mmCIF file of C-alpha atoms in Angstrom:
data_model
loop_
_atom_site.group_PDB
_atom_site.id
_atom_site.type_symbol
_atom_site.label_atom_id
_atom_site.label_comp_id
_atom_site.label_asym_id
_atom_site.label_seq_id
_atom_site.Cartn_x
_atom_site.Cartn_y
_atom_site.Cartn_z
ATOM 1 C CA MET A 522 16.012 47.907 0.243
ATOM 2 C CA GLY A 523 13.064 48.871 2.384
ATOM 3 C CA LYS A 524 11.095 46.713 4.770
ATOM 4 C CA THR A 525 8.161 46.655 2.352
ATOM 5 C CA ASN A 526 10.239 45.230 -0.507
ATOM 6 C CA LEU A 527 11.830 42.665 1.791
ATOM 7 C CA PHE A 528 8.369 41.633 3.015
ATOM 8 C CA ARG A 529 7.161 41.204 -0.583
ATOM 9 C CA ILE A 530 10.161 39.030 -1.497
ATOM 10 C CA PHE A 531 9.711 36.761 1.530
ATOM 11 C CA SER A 532 5.945 36.562 0.921
ATOM 12 C CA PHE A 533 6.533 35.592 -2.718
ATOM 13 C CA LEU A 534 9.063 32.920 -1.701
ATOM 14 C CA GLY A 535 6.673 31.563 0.942
ATOM 15 C CA ILE A 536 3.816 31.281 -1.554
ATOM 16 C CA LEU A 537 6.146 29.676 -4.115
ATOM 17 C CA MET A 538 7.294 27.085 -1.566
ATOM 18 C CA CYS A 539 3.697 26.341 -0.594
ATOM 19 C CA PHE A 540 2.641 25.697 -4.208
ATOM 20 C CA SER A 541 5.758 23.609 -4.818
ATOM 21 C CA SER A 542 4.854 21.321 -1.929
ATOM 22 C CA PHE A 543 1.331 20.865 -3.338
ATOM 23 C CA VAL A 544 2.774 19.853 -6.723
ATOM 24 C CA LEU A 545 5.149 17.351 -5.117
ATOM 25 C CA GLN A 546 2.343 15.931 -2.989
ATOM 26 C CA ALA A 547 0.074 15.532 -6.031
ATOM 27 C CA GLN A 548 2.811 13.680 -7.879
ATOM 28 C CA SER A 549 3.410 11.288 -5.005
ATOM 29 C CA GLU A 550 -0.288 10.386 -4.773
ATOM 30 C CA LYS A 551 -0.156 8.432 -8.033
ATOM 31 C CA GLN A 552 0.226 5.250 -6.013
ATOM 32 C CA LEU A 553 -2.212 3.089 -4.101
ATOM 33 C CA THR A 554 -1.230 3.146 -0.444
ATOM 34 C CA LEU A 555 -1.865 0.035 1.611
ATOM 35 C CA MET A 556 -1.949 0.742 5.341
ATOM 36 C CA LEU A 557 -0.695 -2.519 6.832
ATOM 37 C CA LYS A 558 -1.024 -3.740 10.384
ATOM 38 C CA ILE A 559 0.651 -7.104 10.853
ATOM 39 C CA LEU A 560 -0.628 -9.323 13.649
ATOM 40 C CA PRO A 561 1.336 -12.555 14.164
ATOM 41 C CA GLU A 562 -0.173 -15.152 16.475
ATOM 42 C CA VAL A 563 3.019 -15.106 18.569
ATOM 43 C CA ALA A 564 4.845 -11.798 18.282
ATOM 44 C CA GLY A 565 8.574 -11.482 18.858
ATOM 45 C CA LYS A 566 11.095 -8.732 18.278
ATOM 46 C CA GLU A 567 11.641 -9.545 14.601
ATOM 47 C CA ASN A 568 10.235 -7.548 11.691
ATOM 48 C CA CYS A 569 7.906 -9.069 9.132
ATOM 49 C CA VAL A 570 9.536 -9.476 5.730
ATOM 50 C CA VAL A 571 7.141 -8.392 2.982
ATOM 51 C CA GLU A 572 8.042 -9.721 -0.461
ATOM 52 C CA ILE A 573 6.479 -7.773 -3.322
ATOM 53 C CA ILE A 574 6.366 -9.320 -6.788
ATOM 54 C CA LYS A 575 5.280 -6.851 -9.476
ATOM 55 C CA ASN A 576 3.794 -8.233 -12.714
ATOM 56 C CA GLY A 577 5.232 -11.678 -12.025
ATOM 57 C CA LYS A 578 8.880 -10.665 -12.282
ATOM 58 C CA ASP A 579 10.162 -7.641 -10.348
ATOM 59 C CA ALA A 580 10.695 -8.734 -6.738
ATOM 60 C CA SER A 581 11.558 -6.517 -3.796
ATOM 61 C CA LYS A 582 11.551 -6.952 -0.024
ATOM 62 C CA VAL A 583 10.557 -4.566 2.741
ATOM 63 C CA ASP A 584 10.889 -5.047 6.499
ATOM 64 C CA ILE A 585 7.813 -3.927 8.403
ATOM 65 C CA PRO A 586 7.788 -3.708 12.197
ATOM 66 C CA VAL A 587 5.291 -5.821 14.116
ATOM 67 C CA ASN A 588 4.454 -3.199 16.711
ATOM 68 C CA GLY A 589 0.672 -2.884 16.470
ATOM 69 C CA GLU A 590 0.866 0.259 14.334
ATOM 70 C CA TYR A 591 -0.099 0.811 10.718
ATOM 71 C CA ASN A 592 2.698 1.073 8.158
ATOM 72 C CA ALA A 593 2.338 2.391 4.616
ATOM 73 C CA LEU A 594 3.185 0.375 1.511
ATOM 74 C CA ALA A 595 2.857 2.250 -1.814
ATOM 75 C CA LEU A 596 2.047 0.391 -5.048
ATOM 76 C CA ASP A 597 2.122 1.831 -8.572
ATOM 77 C CA TYR A 598 -1.177 1.844 -10.429
ATOM 78 C CA PHE A 599 -1.904 -0.378 -13.460
ATOM 79 C CA ASN A 600 0.069 -3.379 -12.184
ATOM 80 C CA LYS A 601 -0.542 -6.800 -10.657
ATOM 81 C CA TYR A 602 1.199 -7.648 -7.420
ATOM 82 C CA SER A 603 1.680 -10.707 -5.273
ATOM 83 C CA ILE A 604 2.485 -9.666 -1.716
ATOM 84 C CA SER A 605 3.815 -12.300 0.701
ATOM 85 C CA PHE A 606 4.133 -11.777 4.445
ATOM 86 C CA LYS A 607 6.866 -13.828 6.137
ATOM 87 C CA TYR A 608 7.348 -13.906 9.897
ATOM 88 C CA PRO A 609 9.529 -16.416 11.785
ATOM 89 C CA GLY A 610 7.602 -19.456 13.054
ATOM 90 C CA HIS A 611 4.427 -18.521 11.132
ATOM 91 C CA LEU A 612 2.837 -19.608 7.872
ATOM 92 C CA ILE A 613 3.470 -17.364 4.876
ATOM 93 C CA LYS A 614 0.428 -15.340 3.812
ATOM 94 C CA THR A 615 0.153 -14.191 0.193
ATOM 95 C CA ILE A 616 -2.321 -11.628 -1.118
ATOM 96 C CA PRO A 617 -2.747 -10.743 -4.801
ATOM 97 C CA VAL A 618 -3.363 -7.045 -5.477
ATOM 98 C CA SER A 619 -4.447 -5.543 -8.787
ATOM 99 C CA THR A 620 -4.000 -1.777 -9.003
ATOM 100 C CA GLU A 621 -5.655 -1.568 -12.410
ATOM 101 C CA VAL A 622 -8.352 1.085 -12.727
ATOM 102 C CA PRO A 623 -10.648 1.679 -15.744
ATOM 103 C CA GLN A 624 -9.384 4.588 -17.856
ATOM 104 C CA GLU A 625 -12.676 6.528 -17.602
ATOM 105 C CA VAL A 626 -12.408 6.417 -13.792
ATOM 106 C CA TRP A 627 -8.695 7.296 -13.875
ATOM 107 C CA GLN A 628 -9.323 10.316 -16.116
ATOM 108 C CA LYS A 629 -12.086 11.558 -13.819
ATOM 109 C CA ASP A 630 -10.313 11.167 -10.454
ATOM 110 C CA PRO A 631 -7.022 9.266 -10.045
ATOM 111 C CA ASN A 632 -6.805 9.745 -6.271
ATOM 112 C CA PHE A 633 -7.927 6.942 -3.974
ATOM 113 C CA PRO A 634 -7.809 6.842 -0.180
ATOM 114 C CA PRO A 635 -5.332 4.556 1.590
ATOM 115 C CA PHE A 636 -6.530 0.959 1.864
ATOM 116 C CA PRO A 637 -6.358 -0.424 5.445
ATOM 117 C CA LEU A 638 -5.327 -4.064 5.696
ATOM 118 C CA LEU A 639 -4.964 -6.251 8.791
ATOM 119 C CA ILE A 640 -2.664 -9.210 8.197
ATOM 120 C CA SER A 641 -3.175 -12.062 10.675
ATOM 121 C CA LEU A 642 -0.373 -14.615 10.603
ATOM 122 C CA VAL A 643 -0.944 -18.135 11.945
ATOM 123 C CA LYS A 644 1.762 -19.916 13.933
ATOM 124 C CA LYS A 645 3.261 -22.944 12.159
ATOM 125 C CA THR A 646 2.338 -26.337 13.560
ATOM 126 C CA THR A 647 2.977 -29.845 12.249
ATOM 127 C CA GLU A 648 -0.672 -30.093 11.205
ATOM 128 C CA ASN A 649 -1.063 -26.818 9.297
ATOM 129 C CA THR A 650 2.409 -27.038 7.730
ATOM 130 C CA LYS A 651 1.309 -30.198 5.898
ATOM 131 C CA ASN A 652 -1.786 -28.441 4.569
ATOM 132 C CA GLU A 653 0.222 -25.357 3.518
ATOM 133 C CA LEU A 654 -2.429 -22.751 4.224
ATOM 134 C CA ILE A 655 -0.403 -20.141 2.331
ATOM 135 C CA LYS A 656 -2.584 -20.157 -0.772
ATOM 136 C CA PRO A 657 -4.356 -16.813 -1.167
ATOM 137 C CA SER A 658 -8.020 -16.817 -0.174
ATOM 138 C CA SER A 659 -8.651 -13.121 -0.767
ATOM 139 C CA GLY A 660 -7.218 -10.311 -2.850
ATOM 140 C CA ILE A 661 -7.565 -6.591 -3.493
ATOM 141 C CA VAL A 662 -9.057 -5.154 -6.704
ATOM 142 C CA TYR A 663 -10.852 -2.034 -7.933
ATOM 143 C CA ASP A 664 -14.656 -2.365 -7.804
ATOM 144 C CA LYS A 665 -16.578 -0.101 -10.179
ATOM 145 C CA ASP A 666 -19.806 -0.344 -8.129
ATOM 146 C CA VAL A 667 -18.052 0.934 -5.001
ATOM 147 C CA ASP A 668 -15.701 3.233 -6.976
ATOM 148 C CA ASN A 669 -12.835 2.167 -4.775
ATOM 149 C CA PHE A 670 -10.541 -0.738 -4.006
ATOM 150 C CA VAL A 671 -12.092 -3.643 -2.118
ATOM 151 C CA LYS A 672 -11.070 -6.984 -0.648
ATOM 152 C CA VAL A 673 -12.573 -9.889 -2.587
ATOM 153 C CA GLU A 674 -12.747 -13.631 -1.937
ATOM 154 C CA LEU A 675 -10.899 -15.660 -4.561
ATOM 155 C CA LYS A 676 -12.300 -18.803 -6.150
ATOM 156 C CA LYS A 677 -10.687 -21.929 -4.783
#
């Protein structure tokens, strides 16, 4: 086998690997990525426990470090989520997220940029514990006018 044939084989394998990675990347982008930065009022060494409830029944938990950096959380499209952030000594914060997108938009372009989200957690006190400030005041939904996901204020 000559050097030319060997070069062709390695070139072909390199191109094949490159295209394979693009296909895998395209498949993984079928989720809405939330870029979370969790900011507790009093930070310790513990992680924040994020409870994810999908369509009112499937629950899962993820530990996210409270280190001032953004962390990715991927959500499947066409679902409704309730995401609760639990950190020791702080009130629980819950945010509803709808990943539903109109079919005409989905058919045209199903890729959306990551959604940045700062989560401020308030330290528990005797006063605010009685009021239970954990009810969601805002959520995340697709907005057709913006053609992207946005944070919206919920009716109280």
